[in-house]
Amino acid sequence: MPTIATLILYLSIMLGTIITMSSHHWLMAWMGLELNTLAVLPIISKTKHPRANEAATKYFLTQAVASCLLLLSCIINAWQTGSWDILQMTNKYASAIMVIALAMKTGTAPLHFWLPEVMHGSSMYTAMLISTWQKMAPMALLYLISSHMQSPIVLMLGILSTTIGGWGGINQTQLRKMLAYSSISNLGWAMVIIPFEPNVFTINILMYILMMIPTFTILAAMATKTLQNLSASWTTSPTGTTLLMVLLLSIAGLPPLTGFLPKLLILNELVTQTLTPIAIVTTMTSLLNLVFYLRAMYMTTLLNSPASATASMKWRWPISKTNSTMFAPTATFSTPALPNLPI
């Protein structure tokens, strides 16, 4: 892709996000989201690979459906209230549809089906763009309508996201898919707190973005895409591997690292709002994230990846037919002789 075209695309992405975050009219916000989406599609598909084209197609279709839902919500709210102001999302049906539309745009469960596949089909830097910058505009809209949200819907989306994000990342060997499920889990933490304390929601999102950017940068610099590649990363880049270990533990929310602070603030606010069961569920599901991050950290400490089940060296010798045939009568005749053996 030519340098000038790439520069124009990145400027369009920045401009679309700025338009959405600074607008007070729903049509201007929608226009910024569309500019952002159309500018990122060539960046996703610039890799000459069928999987990149597939990722761009999935991203386009998902964002198009979400944009249609967003427009439907705006029209319903304007029809009922006569206002296109973002802060006047007072109709409960329009608010529910808007939350679903923005959840689809960010990849919140159960509308997350596109995010792991799109990130897996993109390059490392493009995956970083999708999981960080592309979430800022929808998150800003969620922040603006947080006072008019339907709390049960948002809490359900949050609990589903933390659960699916934890379970989905356990069996992943591709690092981009693993980070995608981690992003889904973090979105769940953000969704459970936004109806009650939007400022903590903002802190959580900003902290996560600040941790994800160096993580993707280190993985791209070391050309590491799978867990198996991590086993050889220590010999090629000890400094990068050490930083990656700390970043992974921080994203998992292990104290006393940076990622623990937003989770602590969220749990404190949930307990204050007498939502202790939801706080317990989100804490338990976050342990699933800790499992696959500890596995990734363990892989960075190895010099070779663990042998698979199909390796040539087996942990036991093949059974000989002769030995197995003689084993049964030998055991039968020797058992009565056991009382006669000296102790």
Short mmCIF file of C-alpha atoms in Angstrom, two decimals, residues 19-238:
data_model
loop_
_atom_site.label_atom_id
_atom_site.label_comp_id
_atom_site.label_asym_id
_atom_site.label_seq_id
_atom_site.Cartn_x
_atom_site.Cartn_y
_atom_site.Cartn_z
CA ILE A 19 -15.75 13.49 15.35
CA THR A 20 -17.67 10.84 17.30
CA MET A 21 -16.17 11.74 20.66
CA SER A 22 -16.76 15.49 20.24
CA SER A 23 -20.24 15.44 18.69
CA HIS A 24 -23.56 16.13 20.43
CA HIS A 25 -25.79 15.08 17.51
CA TRP A 26 -26.45 11.42 16.79
CA LEU A 27 -26.01 11.80 13.03
CA MET A 28 -22.56 13.36 13.49
CA ALA A 29 -21.59 10.53 15.83
CA TRP A 30 -22.83 7.98 13.30
CA MET A 31 -20.87 9.71 10.53
CA GLY A 32 -17.67 9.53 12.59
CA LEU A 33 -18.18 5.82 13.25
CA GLU A 34 -18.74 5.14 9.55
CA LEU A 35 -15.63 7.10 8.56
CA ASN A 36 -13.67 5.11 11.11
CA THR A 37 -14.99 1.78 9.81
CA LEU A 38 -14.43 2.50 6.12
CA ALA A 39 -10.89 3.72 6.76
CA VAL A 40 -9.81 0.65 8.72
CA LEU A 41 -11.03 -1.90 6.15
CA PRO A 42 -8.11 -1.41 3.69
CA ILE A 43 -5.68 -1.61 6.60
CA ILE A 44 -7.10 -4.98 7.66
CA SER A 45 -7.01 -6.39 4.12
CA LYS A 46 -3.61 -5.00 3.10
CA THR A 47 -1.93 -8.33 3.92
CA LYS A 48 -1.86 -10.47 0.79
CA HIS A 49 -3.60 -13.43 2.37
CA PRO A 50 -7.14 -14.87 2.05
CA ARG A 51 -7.56 -14.75 5.82
CA ALA A 52 -7.04 -10.97 5.77
CA ASN A 53 -9.78 -10.53 3.17
CA GLU A 54 -12.05 -12.75 5.24
CA ALA A 55 -11.32 -10.67 8.34
CA ALA A 56 -12.09 -7.43 6.49
CA THR A 57 -15.38 -8.86 5.21
CA LYS A 58 -16.45 -10.03 8.67
CA TYR A 59 -15.52 -6.69 10.16
CA PHE A 60 -17.48 -4.77 7.52
CA LEU A 61 -20.63 -6.88 7.83
CA THR A 62 -20.65 -6.72 11.63
CA GLN A 63 -20.05 -2.99 11.76
CA ALA A 64 -22.73 -2.41 9.10
CA VAL A 65 -25.34 -4.29 11.15
CA ALA A 66 -24.30 -2.40 14.29
CA SER A 67 -24.57 0.92 12.45
CA CYS A 68 -28.08 0.03 11.28
CA LEU A 69 -29.10 -0.74 14.86
CA LEU A 70 -27.55 2.53 16.01
CA LEU A 71 -29.54 4.50 13.43
CA LEU A 72 -32.72 2.63 14.39
CA SER A 73 -32.16 3.55 18.03
CA CYS A 74 -31.57 7.21 17.16
CA ILE A 75 -34.72 7.37 15.03
CA ILE A 76 -36.87 5.77 17.75
CA ASN A 77 -35.52 8.17 20.37
CA ALA A 78 -36.01 11.20 18.08
CA TRP A 79 -39.54 10.06 17.27
CA GLN A 80 -40.46 9.75 20.95
CA THR A 81 -38.59 12.75 22.37
CA GLY A 82 -38.12 15.06 19.37
CA SER A 83 -34.40 15.42 20.11
CA TRP A 84 -31.26 14.17 18.36
CA ASP A 85 -29.04 15.12 21.28
CA ILE A 86 -26.83 12.29 22.50
CA LEU A 87 -27.47 13.18 26.14
CA GLN A 88 -31.25 12.91 25.66
CA MET A 89 -31.43 9.13 25.14
CA THR A 90 -34.40 8.84 27.50
CA ASN A 91 -36.53 6.25 25.70
CA LYS A 92 -35.86 2.86 27.30
CA TYR A 93 -36.34 0.86 24.09
CA ALA A 94 -34.02 3.16 22.15
CA SER A 95 -31.47 2.96 24.97
CA ALA A 96 -31.55 -0.86 24.96
CA ILE A 97 -31.07 -1.02 21.18
CA MET A 98 -28.23 1.51 21.41
CA VAL A 99 -26.43 -0.57 24.06
CA ILE A 100 -26.73 -3.67 21.85
CA ALA A 101 -25.43 -1.77 18.82
CA LEU A 102 -22.41 -0.38 20.68
CA ALA A 103 -21.77 -3.78 22.27
CA MET A 104 -21.61 -5.29 18.78
CA LYS A 105 -19.22 -2.57 17.64
CA THR A 106 -16.85 -3.19 20.55
CA GLY A 107 -17.09 -7.00 20.55
CA THR A 108 -18.90 -7.50 23.84
CA ALA A 109 -20.31 -11.00 24.41
CA PRO A 110 -22.59 -12.51 23.20
CA LEU A 111 -21.98 -10.28 20.14
CA HIS A 112 -18.26 -11.07 20.14
CA PHE A 113 -18.26 -13.66 17.33
CA TRP A 114 -16.33 -11.44 14.92
CA LEU A 115 -13.54 -10.14 17.16
CA PRO A 116 -11.27 -13.23 17.57
CA GLU A 117 -11.47 -14.10 13.87
CA VAL A 118 -10.82 -10.54 12.70
CA MET A 119 -7.83 -10.13 15.01
CA HIS A 120 -6.47 -13.51 13.97
CA GLY A 121 -6.67 -12.57 10.30
CA SER A 122 -4.98 -9.21 10.81
CA SER A 123 -1.36 -8.31 11.34
CA MET A 124 -0.12 -7.66 14.87
CA TYR A 125 -0.24 -3.88 14.57
CA THR A 126 -3.69 -3.98 12.95
CA ALA A 127 -4.93 -6.22 15.77
CA MET A 128 -3.57 -3.64 18.21
CA LEU A 129 -5.51 -0.94 16.35
CA ILE A 130 -8.74 -2.95 16.50
CA SER A 131 -8.44 -3.76 20.20
CA THR A 132 -7.45 -0.25 21.34
CA TRP A 133 -8.21 2.77 19.15
CA GLN A 134 -11.29 1.31 17.45
CA LYS A 135 -13.00 0.87 20.82
CA MET A 136 -12.60 4.48 21.94
CA ALA A 137 -15.47 6.02 19.93
CA PRO A 138 -18.13 3.42 20.92
CA MET A 139 -16.93 3.58 24.51
CA ALA A 140 -17.30 7.36 24.49
CA LEU A 141 -20.91 6.97 23.35
CA LEU A 142 -21.54 4.41 26.09
CA TYR A 143 -20.14 6.88 28.60
CA LEU A 144 -22.46 9.64 27.36
CA ILE A 145 -25.63 7.51 27.61
CA SER A 146 -24.63 5.74 30.85
CA SER A 147 -27.24 7.61 32.92
CA HIS A 148 -30.07 6.29 30.70
CA MET A 149 -28.95 2.65 30.43
CA GLN A 150 -31.08 -0.33 31.42
CA SER A 151 -28.96 -1.83 34.21
CA PRO A 152 -30.14 -5.49 33.87
CA ILE A 153 -29.19 -5.60 30.18
CA VAL A 154 -25.77 -4.07 30.79
CA LEU A 155 -25.04 -6.35 33.75
CA MET A 156 -26.04 -9.41 31.72
CA LEU A 157 -23.69 -8.36 28.90
CA GLY A 158 -20.91 -7.79 31.41
CA ILE A 159 -21.24 -11.18 33.12
CA LEU A 160 -21.45 -13.00 29.77
CA SER A 161 -18.35 -11.17 28.55
CA THR A 162 -16.22 -12.01 31.58
CA THR A 163 -17.32 -15.66 31.42
CA ILE A 164 -16.94 -16.18 27.66
CA GLY A 165 -13.72 -14.18 27.58
CA GLY A 166 -12.23 -16.45 30.23
CA TRP A 167 -13.42 -19.77 28.81
CA GLY A 168 -12.65 -18.87 25.22
CA GLY A 169 -9.04 -17.94 25.87
CA ILE A 170 -8.02 -21.09 27.74
CA ASN A 171 -7.55 -23.41 24.75
CA GLN A 172 -6.09 -20.80 22.40
CA THR A 173 -2.60 -21.25 20.99
CA GLN A 174 -2.71 -18.14 18.79
CA LEU A 175 -1.70 -15.08 20.77
CA ARG A 176 -3.93 -12.70 18.81
CA LYS A 177 -7.00 -14.82 19.57
CA MET A 178 -5.97 -15.08 23.20
CA LEU A 179 -5.65 -11.30 23.46
CA ALA A 180 -9.01 -10.95 21.70
CA TYR A 181 -10.71 -13.03 24.38
CA SER A 182 -8.84 -11.03 27.00
CA SER A 183 -10.29 -7.89 25.43
CA ILE A 184 -13.78 -9.41 25.64
CA SER A 185 -13.25 -10.18 29.32
CA ASN A 186 -12.04 -6.66 30.03
CA LEU A 187 -15.09 -5.25 28.23
CA GLY A 188 -17.19 -7.30 30.63
CA TRP A 189 -15.54 -5.61 33.61
CA ALA A 190 -16.24 -2.25 31.99
CA MET A 191 -19.89 -3.06 31.27
CA VAL A 192 -20.76 -4.13 34.82
CA ILE A 193 -19.60 -0.80 36.26
CA ILE A 194 -20.70 1.76 33.67
CA PRO A 195 -24.33 2.19 34.88
CA PHE A 196 -23.13 2.98 38.41
CA GLU A 197 -19.75 4.76 38.09
CA PRO A 198 -18.81 5.92 34.55
CA ASN A 199 -15.54 7.44 35.76
CA VAL A 200 -14.27 4.05 36.94
CA PHE A 201 -15.36 2.69 33.56
CA THR A 202 -13.14 5.29 31.87
CA ILE A 203 -10.17 4.46 34.09
CA ASN A 204 -10.56 0.76 33.31
CA ILE A 205 -10.64 1.32 29.53
CA LEU A 206 -7.68 3.72 29.53
CA MET A 207 -5.58 1.40 31.71
CA TYR A 208 -6.34 -1.53 29.44
CA ILE A 209 -5.40 0.41 26.30
CA LEU A 210 -2.14 1.54 27.90
CA MET A 211 -1.27 -2.09 28.69
CA MET A 212 -2.31 -3.55 25.34
CA ILE A 213 -0.25 -1.16 23.19
CA PRO A 214 3.17 -2.24 24.56
CA THR A 215 2.05 -5.88 24.59
CA PHE A 216 1.25 -5.90 20.87
CA THR A 217 4.38 -3.84 20.14
CA ILE A 218 6.65 -6.36 21.85
CA LEU A 219 4.96 -9.31 20.15
CA ALA A 220 5.35 -7.62 16.76
CA ALA A 221 9.00 -6.77 17.44
CA MET A 222 9.78 -10.38 18.39
CA ALA A 223 7.66 -11.76 15.49
CA THR A 224 5.79 -13.95 17.97
CA LYS A 225 2.33 -15.18 16.99
CA THR A 226 1.80 -18.46 18.85
CA LEU A 227 2.49 -19.90 22.27
CA GLN A 228 5.07 -22.20 20.72
CA ASN A 229 6.99 -19.17 19.45
CA LEU A 230 7.12 -17.84 23.00
CA SER A 231 9.26 -20.80 24.07
CA ALA A 232 12.12 -19.55 21.88
CA SER A 233 11.69 -15.86 22.66
CA TRP A 234 13.99 -15.83 25.70
CA THR A 235 17.07 -16.71 23.67
CA THR A 236 16.38 -14.04 21.04
CA SER A 237 15.15 -11.17 23.22
CA PRO A 238 15.50 -11.57 27.00
#
